[in-house]
Amino acid sequence: MGSRVVPVILLALLGMLHAQLWLGRGSLPEVNRLQQKLESLREHNAAAQTANDQLSAEVRDLKEGLEMVEERARFELGMVKANEIFVHITAPRMPR
């Protein structure tokens, strides 16, 4: 009787392990589903990163563009901001 108990216990354990492999937490179908979800999230993150990079480039271009417009307005049109004092220094004239 004792010699039959060990194989039955071993078969029961094997059955439990096999069931865990296919049905339980960490089973093959569950791992496959999680891998697909991970790939989907990576694709979403890559798309979001691309959008963020584009927005950052646009902000940088706007800042640089505004600086260029301000510089041109200062030199060509004599623009002066509030609380600024405009001082114009000319070179002395050479006698003829």
PDB file of C-alpha atoms in Angstrom:
ATOM      1  CA  MET A   1       0.000   0.000   0.000  1.00  0.00           C
ATOM      2  CA  GLY A   2       2.844   2.432   0.811  1.00  0.00           C
ATOM      3  CA  SER A   3       4.529   1.792  -2.518  1.00  0.00           C
ATOM      4  CA  ARG A   4       1.428   2.978  -4.399  1.00  0.00           C
ATOM      5  CA  VAL A   5       1.040   6.243  -2.476  1.00  0.00           C
ATOM      6  CA  VAL A   6       4.286   7.805  -3.696  1.00  0.00           C
ATOM      7  CA  PRO A   7       3.495   7.532  -7.434  1.00  0.00           C
ATOM      8  CA  VAL A   8      -0.031   8.862  -6.825  1.00  0.00           C
ATOM      9  CA  ILE A   9       1.370  11.857  -4.926  1.00  0.00           C
ATOM     10  CA  LEU A  10       3.942  12.459  -7.652  1.00  0.00           C
ATOM     11  CA  LEU A  11       1.265  12.257 -10.360  1.00  0.00           C
ATOM     12  CA  ALA A  12      -0.937  14.663  -8.403  1.00  0.00           C
ATOM     13  CA  LEU A  13       1.962  17.116  -8.074  1.00  0.00           C
ATOM     14  CA  LEU A  14       2.730  16.766 -11.785  1.00  0.00           C
ATOM     15  CA  GLY A  15      -0.926  17.442 -12.582  1.00  0.00           C
ATOM     16  CA  MET A  16      -0.923  20.552 -10.369  1.00  0.00           C
ATOM     17  CA  LEU A  17       2.262  21.853 -12.010  1.00  0.00           C
ATOM     18  CA  HIS A  18       0.845  21.207 -15.457  1.00  0.00           C
ATOM     19  CA  ALA A  19      -2.385  23.010 -14.547  1.00  0.00           C
ATOM     20  CA  GLN A  20      -0.362  25.959 -13.211  1.00  0.00           C
ATOM     21  CA  LEU A  21       1.571  26.084 -16.472  1.00  0.00           C
ATOM     22  CA  TRP A  22      -1.605  26.463 -18.545  1.00  0.00           C
ATOM     23  CA  LEU A  23      -4.168  28.014 -16.220  1.00  0.00           C
ATOM     24  CA  GLY A  24      -2.622  29.768 -13.243  1.00  0.00           C
ATOM     25  CA  ARG A  25      -0.840  33.010 -12.622  1.00  0.00           C
ATOM     26  CA  GLY A  26       2.265  33.185 -14.776  1.00  0.00           C
ATOM     27  CA  SER A  27       0.837  30.634 -17.200  1.00  0.00           C
ATOM     28  CA  LEU A  28       1.942  30.601 -20.814  1.00  0.00           C
ATOM     29  CA  PRO A  29      -1.246  32.290 -22.118  1.00  0.00           C
ATOM     30  CA  GLU A  30      -0.984  34.949 -19.389  1.00  0.00           C
ATOM     31  CA  VAL A  31       2.676  35.626 -20.205  1.00  0.00           C
ATOM     32  CA  ASN A  32       1.814  35.889 -23.911  1.00  0.00           C
ATOM     33  CA  ARG A  33      -1.016  38.342 -23.160  1.00  0.00           C
ATOM     34  CA  LEU A  34       1.278  40.460 -20.977  1.00  0.00           C
ATOM     35  CA  GLN A  35       3.978  40.496 -23.675  1.00  0.00           C
ATOM     36  CA  GLN A  36       1.433  41.733 -26.228  1.00  0.00           C
ATOM     37  CA  LYS A  37       0.259  44.417 -23.805  1.00  0.00           C
ATOM     38  CA  LEU A  38       3.869  45.458 -23.165  1.00  0.00           C
ATOM     39  CA  GLU A  39       4.544  45.766 -26.899  1.00  0.00           C
ATOM     40  CA  SER A  40       1.392  47.846 -27.315  1.00  0.00           C
ATOM     41  CA  LEU A  41       2.472  50.162 -24.491  1.00  0.00           C
ATOM     42  CA  ARG A  42       5.959  50.500 -25.993  1.00  0.00           C
ATOM     43  CA  GLU A  43       4.434  51.521 -29.335  1.00  0.00           C
ATOM     44  CA  HIS A  44       2.193  54.032 -27.564  1.00  0.00           C
ATOM     45  CA  ASN A  45       5.169  55.459 -25.645  1.00  0.00           C
ATOM     46  CA  ALA A  46       7.210  55.741 -28.844  1.00  0.00           C
ATOM     47  CA  ALA A  47       4.385  57.665 -30.526  1.00  0.00           C
ATOM     48  CA  ALA A  48       4.024  59.937 -27.485  1.00  0.00           C
ATOM     49  CA  GLN A  49       7.803  60.542 -27.426  1.00  0.00           C
ATOM     50  CA  THR A  50       7.723  61.495 -31.114  1.00  0.00           C
ATOM     51  CA  ALA A  51       4.888  63.950 -30.444  1.00  0.00           C
ATOM     52  CA  ASN A  52       6.790  65.408 -27.472  1.00  0.00           C
ATOM     53  CA  ASP A  53       9.931  65.812 -29.568  1.00  0.00           C
ATOM     54  CA  GLN A  54       7.966  67.627 -32.268  1.00  0.00           C
ATOM     55  CA  LEU A  55       6.387  69.963 -29.717  1.00  0.00           C
ATOM     56  CA  SER A  56       9.774  70.669 -28.147  1.00  0.00           C
ATOM     57  CA  ALA A  57      11.194  71.528 -31.569  1.00  0.00           C
ATOM     58  CA  GLU A  58       8.248  73.842 -32.249  1.00  0.00           C
ATOM     59  CA  VAL A  59       8.716  75.616 -28.910  1.00  0.00           C
ATOM     60  CA  ARG A  60      12.436  76.009 -29.581  1.00  0.00           C
ATOM     61  CA  ASP A  61      11.719  77.398 -33.059  1.00  0.00           C
ATOM     62  CA  LEU A  62       9.159  79.833 -31.664  1.00  0.00           C
ATOM     63  CA  LYS A  63      11.572  81.067 -29.000  1.00  0.00           C
ATOM     64  CA  GLU A  64      14.400  81.500 -31.491  1.00  0.00           C
ATOM     65  CA  GLY A  65      12.025  83.080 -33.992  1.00  0.00           C
ATOM     66  CA  LEU A  66      10.803  85.611 -31.445  1.00  0.00           C
ATOM     67  CA  GLU A  67      14.354  86.456 -30.471  1.00  0.00           C
ATOM     68  CA  MET A  68      15.233  87.043 -34.120  1.00  0.00           C
ATOM     69  CA  VAL A  69      12.154  89.224 -34.631  1.00  0.00           C
ATOM     70  CA  GLU A  70      12.973  91.239 -31.499  1.00  0.00           C
ATOM     71  CA  GLU A  71      16.602  91.708 -32.553  1.00  0.00           C
ATOM     72  CA  ARG A  72      15.554  92.876 -36.007  1.00  0.00           C
ATOM     73  CA  ALA A  73      12.959  95.251 -34.535  1.00  0.00           C
ATOM     74  CA  ARG A  74      15.573  96.723 -32.209  1.00  0.00           C
ATOM     75  CA  PHE A  75      18.166  97.393 -34.913  1.00  0.00           C
ATOM     76  CA  GLU A  76      15.968  98.240 -37.884  1.00  0.00           C
ATOM     77  CA  LEU A  77      13.015  99.924 -36.207  1.00  0.00           C
ATOM     78  CA  GLY A  78      14.578 101.190 -32.990  1.00  0.00           C
ATOM     79  CA  MET A  79      12.309  99.139 -30.736  1.00  0.00           C
ATOM     80  CA  VAL A  80      12.727  99.839 -27.029  1.00  0.00           C
ATOM     81  CA  LYS A  81      11.072  97.764 -24.317  1.00  0.00           C
ATOM     82  CA  ALA A  82       9.365  99.235 -21.276  1.00  0.00           C
ATOM     83  CA  ASN A  83      11.836 100.349 -18.585  1.00  0.00           C
ATOM     84  CA  GLU A  84      14.689 100.504 -21.103  1.00  0.00           C
ATOM     85  CA  ILE A  85      16.658 103.576 -22.083  1.00  0.00           C
ATOM     86  CA  PHE A  86      17.857 103.948 -25.639  1.00  0.00           C
ATOM     87  CA  VAL A  87      21.352 105.424 -25.990  1.00  0.00           C
ATOM     88  CA  HIS A  88      22.767 106.113 -29.430  1.00  0.00           C
ATOM     89  CA  ILE A  89      26.503 106.729 -29.654  1.00  0.00           C
ATOM     90  CA  THR A  90      27.965 107.970 -32.877  1.00  0.00           C
ATOM     91  CA  ALA A  91      31.590 108.047 -33.945  1.00  0.00           C
ATOM     92  CA  PRO A  92      33.159 111.519 -34.021  1.00  0.00           C
ATOM     93  CA  ARG A  93      33.324 113.140 -37.449  1.00  0.00           C
ATOM     94  CA  MET A  94      36.655 113.450 -39.126  1.00  0.00           C
ATOM     95  CA  PRO A  95      37.454 116.997 -40.320  1.00  0.00           C
ATOM     96  CA  ARG A  96      37.759 117.418 -44.057  1.00  0.00           C
TER      97      ARG A  96
END
